[in-house]
């Protein structure tokens, strides 16, 4: 359902079977030949997630996208699987938006995982100006997701994102501040066999 102009929360978008399949694909990627890692950001601090970028690599030191992980091990970002592209496209369409994603940031949060309030603004100017959405899919433990306004000082609403939920922010909501203040440990559906939370955010770098 639409929670504000250009912002949609689809609770339990994914069936249990779809969640299991997606968790397994994510696990294989995270522990694969190009593994997830803990990025160090501009100020020198470590992020509170393990990250793996698909399609394009987001460099936490420069906040720019690149083909190879020059801030970590110089390995190339693994390709974005076709099934992931379709999933994000379909979720965007459910929100009445078009998205041909070419990158996904896959984050793993353990019980202490979190992400400070930020804007997603490292995609191309044209993509952002067009309001092409960010599509987010959550798996495993529930997160307390913060969703603010276009300025950092604006009020922030908190919203629980549970396993299988999809969240879309595009159009006038594309640059809204957001973050994750905490993970609710032990809330993952048991059939996933997942301790912690996985979140995938899909974007389209350019038009
Ligand atoms: C992000 O903003 O990149 C992640 C959001 C989330 O984990 O729900
Ligand atoms: Mn973000």
Coordinates of C-alpha atoms and ligand atoms in Angstrom, one line a residue:
X1 CA 0.0 0.0 0.0
X2 CA 1.1 3.6 -0.6
X3 CA 2.3 5.2 2.6
X4 CA 3.1 8.5 1.1
X5 CA 3.6 10.0 -2.4
X6 CA 5.9 7.6 -4.2
X7 CA 6.5 5.4 -1.2
X8 CA 5.0 1.9 -0.9
X9 CA 5.1 -0.9 1.7
X10 CA 4.0 -4.3 0.5
X11 CA 3.8 -6.5 3.5
X12 CA 4.6 -10.2 2.9
X13 CA 5.1 -9.6 -0.9
X14 CA 7.0 -12.9 -1.1
X15 CA 5.6 -16.3 -0.2
X16 CA 7.4 -18.5 2.3
X17 CA 8.7 -20.7 -0.6
X18 CA 9.9 -17.6 -2.5
X19 CA 11.7 -16.4 0.6
X20 CA 13.4 -19.7 1.2
X21 CA 14.6 -19.7 -2.5
X22 CA 15.9 -16.1 -2.3
X23 CA 17.6 -16.7 1.1
X24 CA 19.5 -19.6 -0.4
X25 CA 20.6 -17.6 -3.4
X26 CA 21.7 -14.8 -1.2
X27 CA 23.7 -17.1 1.1
X28 CA 25.4 -18.7 -1.9
X29 CA 26.4 -15.2 -3.1
X30 CA 27.6 -14.0 0.3
X31 CA 29.8 -17.0 0.8
X32 CA 30.8 -17.3 -2.8
X33 CA 34.0 -16.5 -4.7
X34 CA 33.3 -12.8 -4.3
X35 CA 32.2 -12.7 -0.7
X36 CA 30.4 -10.1 1.3
X37 CA 32.6 -7.9 3.5
X38 CA 32.3 -5.1 6.1
X39 CA 32.9 -1.8 4.3
X40 CA 34.9 1.0 5.8
X41 CA 33.4 4.3 5.0
X42 CA 34.8 7.8 4.3
X43 CA 35.4 8.8 7.9
X44 CA 37.2 5.5 8.6
X45 CA 34.4 3.8 10.5
X46 CA 33.2 0.3 9.8
X47 CA 29.6 -0.2 8.6
X48 CA 27.4 -2.3 10.8
X49 CA 26.5 -4.7 8.0
X50 CA 28.2 -7.2 5.7
X51 CA 27.7 -6.0 2.2
X52 CA 27.9 -7.5 -1.3
X53 CA 27.1 -5.4 -4.4
X54 CA 25.9 -7.1 -7.5
X55 CA 26.0 -5.6 -11.0
X56 CA 27.9 -2.6 -9.9
X57 CA 30.1 -2.1 -6.8
X58 CA 29.4 0.8 -4.5
X59 CA 32.7 2.0 -3.0
X60 CA 32.2 3.0 0.6
X61 CA 35.2 5.3 0.6
X62 CA 34.3 7.3 -2.5
X63 CA 30.5 6.8 -2.5
X64 CA 30.9 6.1 -6.3
X65 CA 30.0 3.0 -8.3
X66 CA 32.7 1.0 -10.0
X67 CA 33.2 -2.4 -11.7
X68 CA 35.8 -3.7 -9.3
X69 CA 36.0 -3.5 -5.5
X70 CA 38.9 -1.1 -5.4
X71 CA 38.2 -0.3 -1.7
X72 CA 38.5 -3.9 -0.7
X73 CA 40.0 -6.8 -2.8
X74 CA 39.8 -5.5 -6.4
X75 CA 37.5 -8.4 -7.4
X76 CA 34.8 -7.6 -9.9
X77 CA 31.2 -7.2 -8.6
X78 CA 29.3 -10.4 -9.4
X79 CA 26.6 -10.0 -12.1
X80 CA 23.0 -9.3 -11.0
X81 CA 21.1 -12.6 -11.5
X82 CA 18.2 -12.4 -14.0
X83 CA 15.8 -13.6 -11.4
X84 CA 16.7 -10.7 -9.2
X85 CA 16.1 -8.2 -12.1
X86 CA 12.7 -9.7 -12.7
X87 CA 11.7 -9.6 -9.0
X88 CA 12.7 -5.9 -8.6
X89 CA 11.0 -5.0 -11.9
X90 CA 7.8 -6.7 -10.8
X91 CA 7.8 -5.0 -7.4
X92 CA 8.3 -1.6 -9.0
X93 CA 5.4 -2.3 -11.4
X94 CA 3.2 -3.1 -8.4
X95 CA 3.9 0.4 -7.2
X96 CA 3.1 1.8 -10.7
X97 CA 6.7 2.5 -11.5
X98 CA 9.2 1.3 -14.1
X99 CA 12.6 -0.1 -13.1
X100 CA 15.2 -2.0 -15.1
X101 CA 17.7 -2.5 -12.2
X102 CA 21.4 -3.0 -13.0
X103 CA 22.6 -3.2 -9.5
X104 CA 21.7 -4.5 -6.1
X105 CA 23.2 -3.9 -2.7
X106 CA 22.8 -7.0 -0.6
X107 CA 23.3 -6.4 3.2
X108 CA 23.4 -8.8 6.0
X109 CA 22.5 -7.5 9.5
X110 CA 23.3 -9.6 12.6
X111 CA 21.6 -8.8 15.9
X112 CA 23.7 -5.7 16.3
X113 CA 23.3 -4.6 12.7
X114 CA 22.1 -1.1 11.8
X115 CA 22.4 1.6 9.3
X116 CA 22.4 5.4 10.0
X117 CA 20.0 7.8 8.3
X118 CA 21.0 8.5 4.8
X119 CA 19.8 9.3 1.3
X120 CA 20.4 7.0 -1.7
X121 CA 22.0 9.5 -4.1
X122 CA 25.0 7.9 -5.7
X123 CA 23.1 6.8 -8.8
X124 CA 23.3 9.0 -11.9
X125 CA 21.7 12.4 -11.8
X126 CA 19.4 11.5 -14.6
X127 CA 18.1 8.3 -12.8
X128 CA 17.5 10.3 -9.6
X129 CA 15.9 13.2 -11.4
X130 CA 13.6 10.8 -13.2
X131 CA 12.5 9.4 -9.8
X132 CA 13.5 5.8 -10.8
X133 CA 12.7 3.9 -7.6
X134 CA 14.8 2.1 -5.1
X135 CA 13.2 -1.3 -4.5
X136 CA 14.0 -3.0 -1.2
X137 CA 13.3 -6.6 -0.2
X138 CA 13.7 -7.9 3.4
X139 CA 14.3 -11.4 4.6
X140 CA 14.8 -13.0 8.0
X141 CA 14.6 -11.0 11.2
X142 CA 12.3 -8.0 11.3
X143 CA 14.0 -4.5 11.2
X144 CA 12.9 -1.2 12.6
X145 CA 13.2 0.9 9.4
X146 CA 13.3 4.7 9.7
X147 CA 11.8 6.7 7.0
X148 CA 12.2 10.5 7.1
X149 CA 11.8 13.4 4.7
X150 CA 13.9 15.1 2.1
X151 CA 16.0 16.9 4.8
X152 CA 17.8 15.2 7.6
X153 CA 16.0 17.3 10.2
X154 CA 12.5 16.4 9.2
X155 CA 10.5 14.0 11.3
X156 CA 11.2 10.3 10.9
X157 CA 8.6 7.6 11.0
X158 CA 9.5 4.1 12.1
X159 CA 8.1 1.1 10.4
X160 CA 8.7 -2.6 10.9
X161 CA 10.0 -4.4 7.8
X162 CA 9.4 -8.1 8.2
X163 CA 10.6 -11.1 6.2
X164 CA 9.1 -11.1 2.7
X165 CA 8.2 -7.4 2.8
X166 CA 8.9 -5.1 -0.2
X167 CA 9.4 -1.4 0.1
X168 CA 9.6 1.0 -2.8
X169 CA 10.6 4.7 -2.8
X170 CA 10.6 6.6 -6.1
X171 CA 9.2 9.7 -7.7
X172 CA 8.8 12.4 -5.1
X173 CA 10.1 10.0 -2.4
X174 CA 13.3 9.0 -4.2
X175 CA 15.6 11.1 -2.0
X176 CA 13.8 10.6 1.4
X177 CA 16.2 9.9 4.2
X178 CA 16.0 6.3 5.6
X179 CA 18.0 3.9 7.8
X180 CA 17.7 0.9 10.1
X181 CA 17.8 1.6 13.8
X182 CA 17.7 -2.0 15.0
X183 CA 17.1 -5.6 14.3
X184 CA 14.6 -7.7 16.3
X185 CA 16.6 -10.9 16.9
X186 CA 14.8 -14.2 16.7
X187 CA 11.9 -12.9 14.6
X188 CA 12.9 -14.6 11.3
X189 CA 10.5 -17.3 10.0
X190 CA 12.0 -20.5 11.3
X191 CA 11.8 -22.3 7.9
X192 CA 14.4 -19.9 6.5
X193 CA 17.0 -21.2 8.9
X194 CA 18.4 -17.6 9.0
X195 CA 19.9 -15.9 12.0
X196 CA 19.8 -12.1 11.3
X197 CA 18.4 -10.2 8.4
X198 CA 19.1 -9.9 4.7
X199 CA 18.1 -6.8 2.8
X200 CA 18.4 -6.3 -1.0
X201 CA 18.1 -2.8 -2.5
X202 CA 17.8 -2.6 -6.2
X203 CA 18.5 0.5 -8.3
X204 CA 19.0 1.5 -11.9
X205 CA 22.2 3.5 -12.2
X206 CA 21.2 5.4 -15.4
X207 CA 18.2 5.7 -17.8
Ligands
LIG1 C1 19.6 0.8 2.8 O1 19.2 1.8 3.0 O2 20.6 0.6 2.0 C2 19.2 -0.5 3.5 C3 17.8 -0.4 4.0 C4 17.4 -1.6 4.7 O3 18.2 -2.4 5.2 O4 16.1 -1.8 4.9
LIG2 MN1 19.7 3.4 1.4

